XYZ file of C-alpha atoms in Angstrom:
439
model
C -17.031 -15.808 23.678
C -15.502 -18.999 22.985
C -12.456 -20.599 24.697
C -9.861 -19.546 22.852
C -7.003 -22.731 23.737
C -4.782 -21.047 20.300
C -4.739 -17.717 21.747
C -6.651 -16.939 18.361
C -9.236 -13.752 18.155
C -11.589 -13.972 15.067
C -13.262 -10.293 14.910
C -16.653 -10.731 12.416
C -18.733 -7.990 11.295
C -22.213 -7.511 13.224
C -24.232 -10.161 14.749
C -27.391 -11.233 12.243
C -30.722 -12.108 14.010
C -29.793 -15.579 15.116
C -26.842 -14.249 16.880
C -29.013 -11.255 18.491
C -30.946 -13.865 19.863
C -28.655 -16.324 21.146
C -26.591 -13.224 22.668
C -22.914 -15.495 20.905
C -21.189 -14.694 17.874
C -21.509 -17.280 14.770
C -24.125 -19.391 15.116
C -26.706 -18.254 12.194
C -25.955 -19.574 8.862
C -22.547 -18.146 7.509
C -21.387 -19.061 11.544
C -22.697 -22.901 11.139
C -21.220 -22.925 6.968
C -17.283 -21.812 9.238
C -18.044 -23.867 11.626
C -18.175 -26.939 9.116
C -14.871 -25.556 7.266
C -13.398 -25.738 10.956
C -14.488 -28.860 11.937
C -13.064 -30.219 8.427
C -9.379 -29.101 9.488
C -9.749 -30.322 13.461
C -10.205 -27.111 14.858
C -13.266 -26.245 17.049
C -14.646 -22.830 16.522
C -15.628 -22.467 20.704
C -12.702 -24.053 22.059
C -10.080 -23.027 20.171
C -10.796 -19.523 19.622
C -12.456 -16.161 21.155
C -14.573 -14.496 19.043
C -16.298 -11.304 18.677
C -17.772 -8.943 16.698
C -16.509 -5.125 15.106
C -20.159 -4.007 16.704
C -21.608 -5.435 19.470
C -25.577 -5.186 18.578
C -27.182 -6.381 15.075
C -27.737 -3.679 12.456
C -30.290 -3.525 9.865
C -32.880 -1.715 8.579
C -37.149 -2.631 8.683
C -38.663 -3.898 5.037
C -42.167 -3.876 5.995
C -42.710 -6.702 8.765
C -39.211 -7.810 7.940
C -35.746 -7.041 9.199
C -32.835 -7.279 7.064
C -29.019 -7.017 7.647
C -27.106 -3.913 6.801
C -22.977 -3.254 6.844
C -22.148 -1.199 10.345
C -21.390 2.869 9.611
C -18.375 4.720 10.133
C -19.891 5.644 13.255
C -20.544 2.872 14.819
C -17.586 0.713 14.022
C -15.961 3.890 15.858
C -18.183 3.802 19.004
C -17.559 -0.423 19.545
C -14.482 -1.042 18.116
C -13.006 -0.520 21.911
C -14.775 -3.677 23.605
C -12.451 -5.742 21.643
C -9.166 -3.240 21.907
C -9.405 -3.811 25.366
C -10.160 -7.633 24.915
C -6.647 -7.701 23.128
C -4.916 -5.571 26.063
C -5.954 -8.214 28.651
C -6.196 -11.413 27.082
C -3.121 -10.407 24.229
C -4.090 -13.229 21.382
C -1.284 -14.702 19.264
C -2.994 -14.384 15.865
C -6.680 -11.832 15.053
C -8.239 -12.856 12.567
C -10.396 -9.824 10.911
C -13.399 -11.533 9.332
C -14.927 -9.351 6.642
C -14.650 -5.456 5.622
C -16.439 -4.182 8.399
C -14.358 -5.624 10.606
C -11.052 -4.616 8.674
C -11.950 -1.399 8.406
C -12.822 -1.083 12.460
C -9.396 -2.087 13.113
C -7.287 -0.341 10.607
C -9.665 3.051 10.103
C -7.068 5.168 11.994
C -4.271 3.908 9.772
C -5.088 3.138 6.480
C -8.575 5.354 6.888
C -10.830 6.830 3.941
C -14.386 7.667 4.056
C -15.451 5.158 1.686
C -13.436 2.619 3.220
C -12.277 1.345 -0.779
C -8.955 1.113 1.239
C -9.909 -1.111 3.632
C -11.531 -4.116 1.681
C -10.657 -7.934 1.835
C -9.958 -8.016 -1.861
C -6.764 -5.527 -0.752
C -5.635 -7.392 2.388
C -6.463 -10.895 1.861
C -3.593 -13.562 1.884
C -1.691 -11.404 4.750
C -0.128 -12.428 7.979
C 0.629 -8.854 9.225
C 3.059 -8.116 12.461
C 0.888 -5.540 14.338
C 2.842 -2.934 16.823
C -0.198 -2.478 18.832
C -1.279 -5.878 19.586
C 1.986 -7.861 19.685
C 0.420 -9.960 17.152
C -0.313 -11.317 13.595
C -3.404 -9.850 12.424
C -4.645 -12.251 9.431
C -7.569 -10.806 7.425
C -10.150 -12.807 4.997
C -13.626 -12.804 3.667
C -15.968 -12.953 6.107
C -17.862 -16.663 5.545
C -20.801 -15.011 4.381
C -19.210 -14.496 1.376
C -17.945 -17.959 0.846
C -21.613 -19.540 1.676
C -23.714 -16.680 -0.967
C -20.913 -18.611 -3.990
C -20.545 -22.148 -2.286
C -21.559 -23.451 -5.581
C -18.981 -21.145 -7.155
C -16.016 -23.464 -7.280
C -13.850 -20.275 -7.955
C -14.878 -18.260 -5.060
C -14.963 -21.285 -2.849
C -11.601 -21.967 -4.125
C -10.157 -19.369 -2.853
C -11.889 -18.741 0.432
C -10.574 -22.606 1.234
C -6.763 -21.639 0.202
C -7.622 -18.160 2.163
C -8.481 -20.606 5.382
C -5.675 -22.589 5.120
C -3.321 -20.253 4.686
C -4.586 -18.703 8.340
C -5.038 -21.475 10.132
C -0.644 -22.288 8.531
C 0.251 -19.529 10.494
C -0.647 -20.796 13.864
C 2.561 -22.007 14.712
C 4.511 -18.539 14.279
C 6.657 -17.305 16.144
C 5.353 -13.594 17.803
C 6.452 -10.682 15.260
C 9.665 -9.561 15.653
C 9.619 -5.358 14.433
C 11.904 -3.646 12.320
C 12.672 -0.436 13.507
C 14.218 2.087 10.824
C 14.192 5.232 13.497
C 17.633 4.501 14.386
C 19.045 3.552 11.148
C 19.507 6.975 9.513
C 21.851 9.518 9.664
C 20.980 13.020 9.026
C 23.607 15.369 7.744
C 22.359 19.140 7.800
C 25.794 21.218 7.430
C 27.388 22.242 4.267
C 31.096 20.584 4.806
C 29.886 17.594 5.656
C 27.188 16.956 2.987
C 29.789 17.725 0.514
C 32.005 15.530 2.263
C 29.954 12.914 1.988
C 28.656 13.347 -1.705
C 33.005 13.537 -2.511
C 32.963 9.699 -1.228
C 30.173 8.537 -2.536
C 31.879 9.581 -5.986
C 35.473 8.405 -4.891
C 34.188 5.124 -4.064
C 30.875 3.951 -5.701
C 28.672 1.383 -3.941
C 27.556 -1.047 -6.027
C 23.369 -0.477 -5.462
C 21.848 2.457 -3.303
C 18.307 3.290 -2.951
C 17.331 6.986 -3.517
C 14.641 9.289 -2.716
C 13.657 12.577 -3.238
C 11.412 15.270 -0.780
C 9.904 17.317 -3.363
C 7.923 20.667 -3.720
C 5.120 18.998 -5.474
C 4.408 16.137 -7.050
C 5.572 17.280 -10.773
C 8.455 19.575 -11.630
C 7.518 21.084 -14.525
C 5.868 25.070 -13.139
C 8.870 27.046 -12.514
C 10.296 27.792 -8.555
C 10.305 23.722 -7.855
C 12.752 22.741 -5.745
C 14.343 18.945 -4.744
C 14.149 19.625 -0.413
C 16.001 17.041 0.560
C 17.914 13.712 -0.661
C 18.300 10.925 0.444
C 20.365 7.376 0.135
C 20.809 3.945 1.461
C 22.973 1.446 0.220
C 22.882 -1.031 3.237
C 19.623 -2.303 5.101
C 21.358 -0.847 8.234
C 22.231 2.913 7.471
C 20.717 5.568 5.030
C 21.729 9.633 5.229
C 19.673 11.834 4.592
C 20.451 15.920 3.663
C 19.438 18.957 2.521
C 19.611 19.819 -1.162
C 17.778 22.469 -2.506
C 16.877 24.284 1.245
C 17.376 27.200 2.133
C 19.115 26.031 5.237
C 21.592 26.377 2.852
C 22.802 29.407 0.178
C 22.143 28.946 -3.541
C 25.797 28.851 -4.417
C 26.110 26.241 -1.556
C 22.862 23.968 -3.064
C 24.264 23.897 -7.029
C 27.811 22.949 -5.357
C 25.582 19.842 -4.032
C 23.357 19.677 -6.800
C 26.462 19.265 -9.437
C 28.058 16.726 -6.352
C 24.807 14.873 -6.531
C 24.057 14.365 -10.173
C 27.743 13.223 -10.319
C 26.772 10.181 -8.282
C 23.758 9.569 -10.269
C 25.909 9.531 -13.393
C 27.818 6.792 -11.700
C 28.102 3.007 -12.482
C 25.740 1.743 -8.846
C 22.389 -0.322 -9.411
C 19.543 2.061 -8.748
C 16.451 2.144 -7.028
C 13.961 3.897 -6.218
C 9.964 3.260 -4.291
C 8.852 5.383 -8.020
C 11.153 5.277 -10.411
C 9.924 7.783 -12.886
C 9.568 10.331 -10.113
C 12.938 10.331 -9.123
C 14.063 9.821 -12.403
C 11.734 12.941 -14.346
C 12.637 15.279 -11.109
C 16.361 14.517 -11.719
C 15.889 15.104 -15.401
C 14.221 17.902 -14.910
C 15.892 20.253 -11.673
C 19.078 18.393 -12.025
C 19.104 18.584 -15.787
C 20.485 14.588 -15.605
C 18.683 11.398 -16.657
C 19.628 8.551 -13.893
C 21.969 6.010 -15.217
C 21.773 2.087 -14.517
C 18.898 1.707 -12.623
C 18.295 -1.050 -11.595
C 14.462 -1.752 -9.978
C 11.104 0.298 -9.011
C 9.893 -1.942 -5.935
C 6.529 0.209 -7.200
C 6.625 -2.071 -10.511
C 8.091 -5.333 -8.604
C 5.059 -5.422 -6.077
C 2.669 -5.367 -9.218
C 4.472 -8.110 -10.978
C 4.794 -10.253 -7.506
C 1.047 -9.110 -6.565
C -0.918 -7.051 -8.947
C -3.950 -6.189 -6.720
C -5.462 -2.877 -5.968
C -3.640 0.150 -3.534
C -0.951 -3.065 -3.195
C 2.431 -1.396 -4.468
C 2.763 1.810 -2.257
C 5.665 1.866 -0.204
C 3.834 2.824 3.413
C 2.137 0.211 2.442
C 3.998 -2.681 1.827
C 6.541 -1.516 4.639
C 3.505 -2.070 7.047
C 2.336 -5.372 5.590
C 5.808 -7.192 5.658
C 7.609 -5.346 8.993
C 4.565 -3.929 10.775
C 6.127 0.137 10.163
C 3.675 2.069 10.852
C 2.792 6.068 10.507
C 6.395 7.134 9.925
C 4.949 10.193 8.388
C 2.673 11.299 10.695
C 4.871 14.602 11.588
C 5.608 15.628 7.993
C 2.016 14.387 6.159
C 0.810 17.563 6.281
C 3.786 19.438 4.979
C 3.909 17.285 1.517
C 0.328 17.947 0.936
C -0.532 20.571 -1.822
C -2.265 23.488 -1.100
C -5.602 23.449 -2.655
C -5.564 24.989 -6.212
C -1.812 24.852 -6.198
C 0.779 22.475 -7.568
C 3.001 23.667 -4.712
C 3.113 21.515 -1.422
C 4.804 23.143 2.172
C 8.160 20.979 2.280
C 10.052 23.541 2.831
C 8.217 24.992 6.072
C 8.954 21.419 7.642
C 11.241 21.291 10.431
C 14.246 19.950 9.050
C 14.928 17.054 11.411
C 12.061 15.848 11.235
C 11.741 15.927 7.307
C 15.296 14.194 6.840
C 13.857 11.505 9.070
C 11.039 10.937 6.894
C 13.344 11.310 3.995
C 15.743 8.895 5.322
C 13.155 5.945 5.796
C 11.593 6.105 3.124
C 14.907 4.893 0.966
C 16.082 2.314 4.054
C 12.808 0.939 3.775
C 13.105 1.351 -0.671
C 16.256 -0.757 -0.153
C 15.203 -3.315 2.220
C 12.179 -4.125 -0.080
C 13.865 -4.476 -3.022
C 15.950 -7.196 -0.956
C 13.201 -9.017 -0.043
C 11.568 -8.823 -3.371
C 14.880 -10.285 -5.734
C 14.558 -13.232 -3.012
C 10.713 -13.896 -3.908
C 10.705 -13.515 -7.707
C 11.532 -16.618 -9.592
C 13.763 -16.089 -13.085
C 10.609 -15.429 -15.217
C 9.285 -12.731 -13.131
C 12.734 -11.130 -12.851
C 12.924 -10.668 -16.836
C 9.004 -8.932 -16.439
C 10.582 -6.543 -13.699
C 13.886 -5.915 -16.291
C 11.592 -5.471 -19.244
C 8.508 -2.871 -17.042
C 11.344 -0.817 -15.707
C 12.747 0.046 -19.532
C 8.797 1.088 -19.569
C 9.148 3.312 -16.849
C 12.096 4.758 -18.250
C 10.783 5.180 -21.522
C 7.613 6.858 -19.928
C 9.649 8.868 -17.760
C 11.783 10.178 -20.567
C 8.387 10.699 -23.068
C 6.638 13.313 -19.835
C 9.820 14.869 -20.368
C 9.954 15.468 -24.194
C 6.372 14.917 -25.134
C 4.943 12.533 -28.428
C 5.179 14.858 -31.648
C 1.811 13.987 -33.069
C -0.660 14.989 -36.482
C -3.118 16.787 -34.919
C -4.920 17.601 -38.001
C -4.529 13.709 -38.476
C -6.277 12.288 -35.564
C -9.364 15.340 -36.003
C -10.247 13.915 -39.660
C -9.441 9.981 -38.483
C -11.574 10.478 -35.423
C -14.930 12.263 -37.626
C -14.030 9.281 -40.108
C -14.542 6.757 -37.199
C -17.889 8.282 -35.626
C -19.112 8.440 -38.597
C -18.451 4.377 -39.521
C -19.360 4.181 -35.975
C -23.139 5.737 -36.834
C -23.739 3.905 -39.459
C -23.163 0.681 -37.719
C -25.487 1.937 -34.671
C -28.027 2.294 -37.232
C -27.503 -0.730 -38.935
C -27.653 -2.877 -35.723
C -30.430 -1.002 -34.596
C -32.709 -1.829 -37.542
C -32.077 -5.124 -37.992
C -34.212 -8.188 -36.717
C -32.510 -8.861 -33.484
C -33.043 -5.620 -32.094
C -36.420 -5.220 -33.162
C -37.050 -9.008 -31.049
C -35.162 -7.370 -28.255
C -37.465 -4.083 -27.999
C -40.847 -6.291 -27.945
């Protein structure tokens, strides 16, 4: 329903009792609350917007004579989502507001799905204006107005909801998204002579800074037999290079020559960037026998400093919410997951071209993200980024070397503290307050 004058589609969760009776979205208590907030901002829900729900029918449970609304199940969301996807295809909205967890879960279940929906909560997705390649629209997830209505007398919650609503409205004049295409910016180098020549050139002409990324045979390099299957290198947002390293496409002597050349690159004075600094540093130390010199930044760490919400700092998530780059690991994902009960994955079985393309996109997006993060950070945040970067390097060294510990001291101290705690608990439970509480 709605006239959609602003070409904004609002997708709410499920119809409540009033919506079910009147056959219209957002006319119940939460809807009236939302209408009031929009009206205060000069907007009319029925005239300026299109309205839909993530499920078409009311979902509820019966408790005696009463009916209580419940959240839609994943199955219900799957069955109903095509209704509004068809509407999107036909009407081409400029903006899609996803209001509440069910709406977010419905829209993103095939991109960022998990069984319990923990990665699809409003807390993770709020206050973002996301370029969406499926709809060619901007997607703005926000909490459902029922959340704000239930907390109407909580100044902090209501203030946050109003800020999020103002954020969504502030983008209504934004031009349609222009999508960043990383696929044509990766150069794959597969023959030994070309890789060798490429690495020698990097040594002779070191870049001011570069991002790099490893594809490896597992998450941790400490078991015998682990290898760095491929490496990607990117010193410009326009071009990344990806090549095999310890991959069966090369002989063992060839692998050793390339590893020695790559070690020289890691030790030069170029500033280095990675999406997960500690991972690349530990693998370099363990497999190649060298730490990485002149670390500049870790984009995962920098994301935490800019926005410390949960499940937010991964490169793929950041690439999607910033540039709409979606699902570029779909052909390699199955090979990068460790076998059940094993420390090893099947990366060496992955088609080489697909592996190198994926690897190259990783370093390309890492450098692009790094540049945007440095532009977004205040001077104080940059100080924090450097401080925590040093901590990550220290943690990488600790993971390699361990921490010397006097086990006898810790066992004795643990027993001593446990005795003190037991005495304190006994004293507390025997206190007058405990007796009164029990009564």
